[in-house]
PDB file of C-alpha atoms in Angstrom:
ATOM      1  CA  MET A   1      32.290 127.576  27.763  1.00 52.00           C
ATOM      2  CA  ALA A   2      31.042 125.013  29.898  1.00 54.00           C
ATOM      3  CA  ALA A   3      31.191 125.554  33.526  1.00 54.00           C
ATOM      4  CA  GLN A   4      33.320 123.090  35.271  1.00 59.00           C
ATOM      5  CA  ASN A   5      31.848 121.517  38.155  1.00 58.00           C
ATOM      6  CA  THR A   6      34.222 121.387  41.014  1.00 57.00           C
ATOM      7  CA  PRO A   7      33.418 118.886  43.536  1.00 57.00           C
ATOM      8  CA  GLY A   8      32.355 120.671  46.613  1.00 55.00           C
ATOM      9  CA  PRO A   9      31.632 119.338  49.924  1.00 56.00           C
ATOM     10  CA  ALA A  10      29.030 116.780  49.868  1.00 56.00           C
ATOM     11  CA  GLN A  11      25.933 117.845  51.277  1.00 59.00           C
ATOM     12  CA  GLY A  12      25.612 116.772  54.808  1.00 56.00           C
ATOM     13  CA  ALA A  13      29.332 115.880  55.101  1.00 59.00           C
ATOM     14  CA  THR A  14      31.418 117.855  57.599  1.00 67.00           C
ATOM     15  CA  THR A  15      34.940 118.989  56.924  1.00 76.00           C
ATOM     16  CA  ALA A  16      37.758 118.399  59.434  1.00 73.00           C
ATOM     17  CA  PRO A  17      39.027 121.484  61.189  1.00 78.00           C
ATOM     18  CA  PRO A  18      42.554 122.576  60.165  1.00 79.00           C
ATOM     19  CA  ILE A  19      43.895 122.034  63.691  1.00 81.00           C
ATOM     20  CA  ALA A  20      43.523 118.323  63.281  1.00 77.00           C
ATOM     21  CA  GLU A  21      46.139 118.364  60.589  1.00 79.00           C
ATOM     22  CA  LEU A  22      48.878 119.734  62.973  1.00 82.00           C
ATOM     23  CA  ARG A  23      51.619 117.400  64.060  1.00 82.00           C
ATOM     24  CA  ASP A  24      52.737 116.802  67.677  1.00 84.00           C
ATOM     25  CA  ILE A  25      55.351 119.062  69.287  1.00 85.00           C
ATOM     26  CA  ILE A  26      58.904 117.788  68.968  1.00 85.00           C
ATOM     27  CA  LEU A  27      60.671 118.085  72.328  1.00 84.00           C
ATOM     28  CA  PRO A  28      64.405 118.907  72.405  1.00 82.00           C
ATOM     29  CA  GLU A  29      66.877 116.295  73.506  1.00 82.00           C
ATOM     30  CA  THR A  30      67.597 116.168  77.227  1.00 78.00           C
ATOM     31  CA  LEU A  31      70.373 118.456  78.363  1.00 71.00           C
ATOM     32  CA  HIS A  32      73.595 117.150  79.839  1.00 66.00           C
ATOM     33  CA  SER A  33      73.990 117.192  83.597  1.00 68.00           C
ATOM     34  CA  TYR A  34      76.747 119.871  83.451  1.00 63.00           C
ATOM     35  CA  TRP A  35      75.585 123.134  84.867  1.00 75.00           C
ATOM     36  CA  LEU A  36      78.372 125.037  83.106  1.00 79.00           C
ATOM     37  CA  ALA A  37      80.381 124.537  79.995  1.00 81.00           C
ATOM     38  CA  PRO A  38      83.780 122.895  80.548  1.00 84.00           C
ATOM     39  CA  GLY A  39      85.607 126.126  79.649  1.00 89.00           C
ATOM     40  CA  TRP A  40      83.874 127.979  82.471  1.00 90.00           C
ATOM     41  CA  ILE A  41      84.709 125.210  84.916  1.00 90.00           C
ATOM     42  CA  ILE A  42      88.389 125.494  83.972  1.00 94.00           C
ATOM     43  CA  ILE A  43      88.325 129.281  84.340  1.00 96.00           C
ATOM     44  CA  ILE A  44      86.662 129.036  87.756  1.00 95.00           C
ATOM     45  CA  ALA A  45      89.190 126.416  88.879  1.00 96.00           C
ATOM     46  CA  VAL A  46      92.124 128.597  87.798  1.00 97.00           C
ATOM     47  CA  VAL A  47      90.679 131.630  89.591  1.00 97.00           C
ATOM     48  CA  LEU A  48      90.092 129.603  92.767  1.00 97.00           C
ATOM     49  CA  LEU A  49      93.635 128.214  92.665  1.00 97.00           C
ATOM     50  CA  ALA A  50      95.057 131.695  92.166  1.00 97.00           C
ATOM     51  CA  ALA A  51      93.003 133.027  95.084  1.00 97.00           C
ATOM     52  CA  ALA A  52      94.135 130.140  97.295  1.00 97.00           C
ATOM     53  CA  GLY A  53      97.763 130.768  96.314  1.00 97.00           C
ATOM     54  CA  ALA A  54      97.464 134.478  97.067  1.00 97.00           C
ATOM     55  CA  ALA A  55      95.877 133.723 100.442  1.00 96.00           C
ATOM     56  CA  LEU A  56      98.682 131.298 101.264  1.00 96.00           C
ATOM     57  CA  LEU A  57     101.351 133.833 100.314  1.00 96.00           C
ATOM     58  CA  TRP A  58      99.641 136.512 102.399  1.00 95.00           C
ATOM     59  CA  TYR A  59      99.430 134.149 105.386  1.00 94.00           C
ATOM     60  CA  ARG A  60     103.091 133.175 105.126  1.00 93.00           C
ATOM     61  CA  ARG A  61     104.212 136.789 104.768  1.00 90.00           C
ATOM     62  CA  ASN A  62     102.015 137.805 107.670  1.00 90.00           C
ATOM     63  CA  LYS A  63     103.428 134.999 109.813  1.00 88.00           C
ATOM     64  CA  LEU A  64     107.022 135.775 108.805  1.00 85.00           C
ATOM     65  CA  ASN A  65     106.634 139.456 109.749  1.00 85.00           C
ATOM     66  CA  GLN A  66     104.921 138.821 113.062  1.00 89.00           C
ATOM     67  CA  TYR A  67     108.200 139.330 114.942  1.00 87.00           C
ATOM     68  CA  ARG A  68     108.455 142.826 113.431  1.00 88.00           C
ATOM     69  CA  ARG A  69     105.015 143.811 114.730  1.00 91.00           C
ATOM     70  CA  GLN A  70     105.851 142.418 118.156  1.00 91.00           C
ATOM     71  CA  ALA A  71     109.162 144.296 118.290  1.00 90.00           C
ATOM     72  CA  VAL A  72     107.505 147.582 117.281  1.00 91.00           C
ATOM     73  CA  ALA A  73     104.914 147.022 120.023  1.00 92.00           C
ATOM     74  CA  LEU A  74     107.703 146.351 122.551  1.00 91.00           C
ATOM     75  CA  ILE A  75     109.436 149.591 121.593  1.00 89.00           C
ATOM     76  CA  GLU A  76     106.136 151.479 121.963  1.00 90.00           C
ATOM     77  CA  ASP A  77     105.646 149.851 125.365  1.00 90.00           C
ATOM     78  CA  TRP A  78     109.225 150.767 126.318  1.00 87.00           C
ATOM     79  CA  LEU A  79     108.565 154.380 125.315  1.00 86.00           C
ATOM     80  CA  LYS A  80     105.433 154.534 127.502  1.00 87.00           C
ATOM     81  CA  HIS A  81     107.629 153.877 130.538  1.00 85.00           C
ATOM     82  CA  GLN A  82     110.111 156.612 129.612  1.00 81.00           C
ATOM     83  CA  ASN A  83     109.989 160.369 129.569  1.00 79.00           C
ATOM     84  CA  PRO A  84     109.827 160.898 125.784  1.00 73.00           C
ATOM     85  CA  ASN A  85     111.552 164.289 125.884  1.00 75.00           C
ATOM     86  CA  ALA A  86     114.319 163.347 128.327  1.00 76.00           C
ATOM     87  CA  SER A  87     117.823 162.486 127.196  1.00 75.00           C
ATOM     88  CA  VAL A  88     118.685 158.840 126.794  1.00 77.00           C
ATOM     89  CA  THR A  89     120.538 157.057 129.595  1.00 79.00           C
ATOM     90  CA  ALA A  90     122.997 154.163 129.352  1.00 79.00           C
ATOM     91  CA  GLY A  91     120.401 151.744 130.763  1.00 82.00           C
ATOM     92  CA  GLN A  92     117.851 152.783 128.154  1.00 83.00           C
ATOM     93  CA  LEU A  93     120.425 152.338 125.407  1.00 84.00           C
ATOM     94  CA  ALA A  94     121.186 148.850 126.702  1.00 85.00           C
ATOM     95  CA  GLU A  95     117.472 147.968 126.644  1.00 87.00           C
ATOM     96  CA  LEU A  96     116.972 149.206 123.079  1.00 88.00           C
ATOM     97  CA  SER A  97     120.180 147.631 121.832  1.00 87.00           C
ATOM     98  CA  ALA A  98     119.178 144.309 123.397  1.00 88.00           C
ATOM     99  CA  LEU A  99     115.768 144.513 121.729  1.00 90.00           C
ATOM    100  CA  LEU A 100     117.350 145.228 118.336  1.00 90.00           C
ATOM    101  CA  LYS A 101     119.736 142.321 118.845  1.00 89.00           C
ATOM    102  CA  ARG A 102     116.785 140.017 119.632  1.00 89.00           C
ATOM    103  CA  VAL A 103     115.142 141.092 116.377  1.00 88.00           C
ATOM    104  CA  ALA A 104     118.381 140.556 114.464  1.00 87.00           C
ATOM    105  CA  LEU A 105     118.890 137.127 116.045  1.00 87.00           C
ATOM    106  CA  HIS A 106     115.393 136.107 115.034  1.00 83.00           C
ATOM    107  CA  SER A 107     115.938 137.011 111.418  1.00 76.00           C
ATOM    108  CA  GLY A 108     119.526 136.126 110.668  1.00 73.00           C
ATOM    109  CA  GLU A 109     122.646 134.136 111.387  1.00 73.00           C
ATOM    110  CA  ARG A 110     122.477 133.638 115.151  1.00 79.00           C
ATOM    111  CA  THR A 111     126.101 132.731 115.822  1.00 79.00           C
ATOM    112  CA  GLU A 112     127.509 135.692 113.911  1.00 81.00           C
ATOM    113  CA  ILE A 113     125.045 138.268 115.222  1.00 82.00           C
ATOM    114  CA  ALA A 114     125.294 137.184 118.852  1.00 83.00           C
ATOM    115  CA  ARG A 115     129.012 138.092 118.890  1.00 84.00           C
ATOM    116  CA  LEU A 116     128.600 141.600 117.504  1.00 85.00           C
ATOM    117  CA  HIS A 117     129.269 144.576 119.760  1.00 83.00           C
ATOM    118  CA  GLY A 118     130.674 148.070 119.531  1.00 85.00           C
ATOM    119  CA  SER A 119     131.377 149.455 116.074  1.00 85.00           C
ATOM    120  CA  HIS A 120     130.704 146.053 114.471  1.00 88.00           C
ATOM    121  CA  TRP A 121     127.186 146.124 115.929  1.00 86.00           C
ATOM    122  CA  ALA A 122     126.700 149.624 114.484  1.00 87.00           C
ATOM    123  CA  ASP A 123     128.008 148.444 111.098  1.00 89.00           C
ATOM    124  CA  PHE A 124     125.566 145.547 111.169  1.00 88.00           C
ATOM    125  CA  LEU A 125     122.622 147.827 111.975  1.00 87.00           C
ATOM    126  CA  ARG A 126     123.663 150.211 109.208  1.00 88.00           C
ATOM    127  CA  ALA A 127     124.102 147.396 106.670  1.00 87.00           C
ATOM    128  CA  LYS A 128     120.712 145.779 107.331  1.00 86.00           C
ATOM    129  CA  ALA A 129     118.665 149.007 107.114  1.00 85.00           C
ATOM    130  CA  PRO A 130     120.641 151.905 105.673  1.00 86.00           C
ATOM    131  CA  GLY A 131     119.425 155.268 106.888  1.00 85.00           C
ATOM    132  CA  ALA A 132     116.923 153.928 109.421  1.00 86.00           C
ATOM    133  CA  ILE A 133     119.004 155.049 112.402  1.00 88.00           C
ATOM    134  CA  SER A 134     121.173 158.159 112.270  1.00 87.00           C
ATOM    135  CA  ASP A 135     124.935 157.724 112.600  1.00 85.00           C
ATOM    136  CA  ASP A 136     124.969 159.523 115.961  1.00 85.00           C
ATOM    137  CA  ASN A 137     122.311 157.213 117.338  1.00 84.00           C
ATOM    138  CA  LEU A 138     124.094 154.166 115.928  1.00 85.00           C
ATOM    139  CA  THR A 139     127.178 155.205 117.868  1.00 84.00           C
ATOM    140  CA  LEU A 140     125.033 155.672 120.967  1.00 84.00           C
ATOM    141  CA  LEU A 141     123.431 152.254 120.607  1.00 83.00           C
ATOM    142  CA  SER A 142     126.721 150.482 120.003  1.00 82.00           C
ATOM    143  CA  GLU A 143     128.919 152.215 122.553  1.00 81.00           C
ATOM    144  CA  GLY A 144     126.715 154.269 124.877  1.00 76.00           C
ATOM    145  CA  GLU A 145     125.573 151.393 127.026  1.00 72.00           C
ATOM    146  CA  TYR A 146     129.195 150.786 128.082  1.00 72.00           C
ATOM    147  CA  GLN A 147     129.792 154.350 129.270  1.00 71.00           C
ATOM    148  CA  ALA A 148     129.079 155.553 132.787  1.00 65.00           C
ATOM    149  CA  SER A 149     127.600 158.882 131.760  1.00 66.00           C
ATOM    150  CA  ILE A 150     126.284 160.032 128.440  1.00 68.00           C
ATOM    151  CA  ARG A 151     125.908 163.514 127.058  1.00 64.00           C
ATOM    152  CA  THR A 152     123.492 163.480 124.161  1.00 68.00           C
ATOM    153  CA  GLU A 153     120.834 165.621 122.606  1.00 68.00           C
ATOM    154  CA  THR A 154     118.907 162.587 121.436  1.00 72.00           C
ATOM    155  CA  ASN A 155     115.648 162.105 123.279  1.00 77.00           C
ATOM    156  CA  CYS A 156     113.921 158.802 123.957  1.00 81.00           C
ATOM    157  CA  GLN A 157     111.123 159.389 121.464  1.00 84.00           C
ATOM    158  CA  GLN A 158     113.476 160.161 118.583  1.00 85.00           C
ATOM    159  CA  LEU A 159     115.624 157.108 119.298  1.00 86.00           C
ATOM    160  CA  ALA A 160     112.554 154.865 119.695  1.00 87.00           C
ATOM    161  CA  GLN A 161     111.152 156.033 116.354  1.00 89.00           C
ATOM    162  CA  GLN A 162     114.435 155.314 114.601  1.00 88.00           C
ATOM    163  CA  CYS A 163     114.640 151.862 116.209  1.00 90.00           C
ATOM    164  CA  GLN A 164     111.073 151.126 115.086  1.00 91.00           C
ATOM    165  CA  ARG A 165     111.982 152.193 111.574  1.00 91.00           C
ATOM    166  CA  TRP A 166     115.003 149.865 111.661  1.00 90.00           C
ATOM    167  CA  VAL A 167     112.796 146.957 112.774  1.00 90.00           C
ATOM    168  CA  GLN A 168     110.342 147.614 109.949  1.00 89.00           C
ATOM    169  CA  GLU A 169     112.942 148.173 107.211  1.00 87.00           C
ATOM    170  CA  HIS A 170     115.760 145.733 108.005  1.00 86.00           C
ATOM    171  CA  ARG A 171     116.491 143.034 105.469  1.00 81.00           C
ATOM    172  CA  ALA A 172     116.038 139.692 107.128  1.00 74.00           C
ATOM    173  CA  GLY A 173     117.391 136.343 106.100  1.00 65.00           C
ATOM    174  CA  ARG A 174     120.519 137.487 104.305  1.00 56.00           C
ATOM    175  CA  PRO A 175     123.712 136.483 106.045  1.00 52.00           C
ATOM    176  CA  TYR A 176     125.934 139.201 107.383  1.00 54.00           C
ATOM    177  CA  GLU A 177     129.631 138.746 106.902  1.00 53.00           C
ATOM    178  CA  VAL A 178     131.750 139.747 109.829  1.00 49.00           C
ATOM    179  CA  THR A 179     134.717 141.679 108.523  1.00 52.00           C
ATOM    180  CA  HIS A 180     136.966 141.397 111.555  1.00 49.00           C
ATOM    181  CA  ALA A 181     139.175 138.480 112.519  1.00 41.00           C
ATOM    182  CA  THR A 182     138.118 137.939 116.125  1.00 39.00           C
ATOM    183  CA  VAL A 183     134.932 139.089 117.655  1.00 40.00           C
TER     184      VAL A 183
END
């Protein structure tokens, strides 16, 4: 068999290096100017709106309950000027009843609440925060300020605590219906 002659490199000719046969790098297309995908932008917007709404609700609730905090602080201040273990006097009952009436006037029907006194005042206090003030102390608050002398086992601290609990628990904003013909 005859040997085939394969053409080989010519003598004296140089071969090109394989790197010369590579093509240029293809760069990717330019990216859009959005830093996030539209879905993420929508999610972030919804979360920010929800946070803003929650902050607004908290602010409104905080503002609406400011009178409660002030009334509790007034009762604490009142108690500092009293002997906490002494029995309650008619003047002290008048002060606490007036403070509770101021709170009630702030949070309800002013014309109806302003007229309440006696047992109707006690019924109102009981209706707005059931169980906050004991029945004996409700009677004291509604009628005790009109009596010359009072015999009670209730001390100032106990009555002040129950009045604070009424301030914190009373339902504001709902009208109270007076059940008697003339007040």
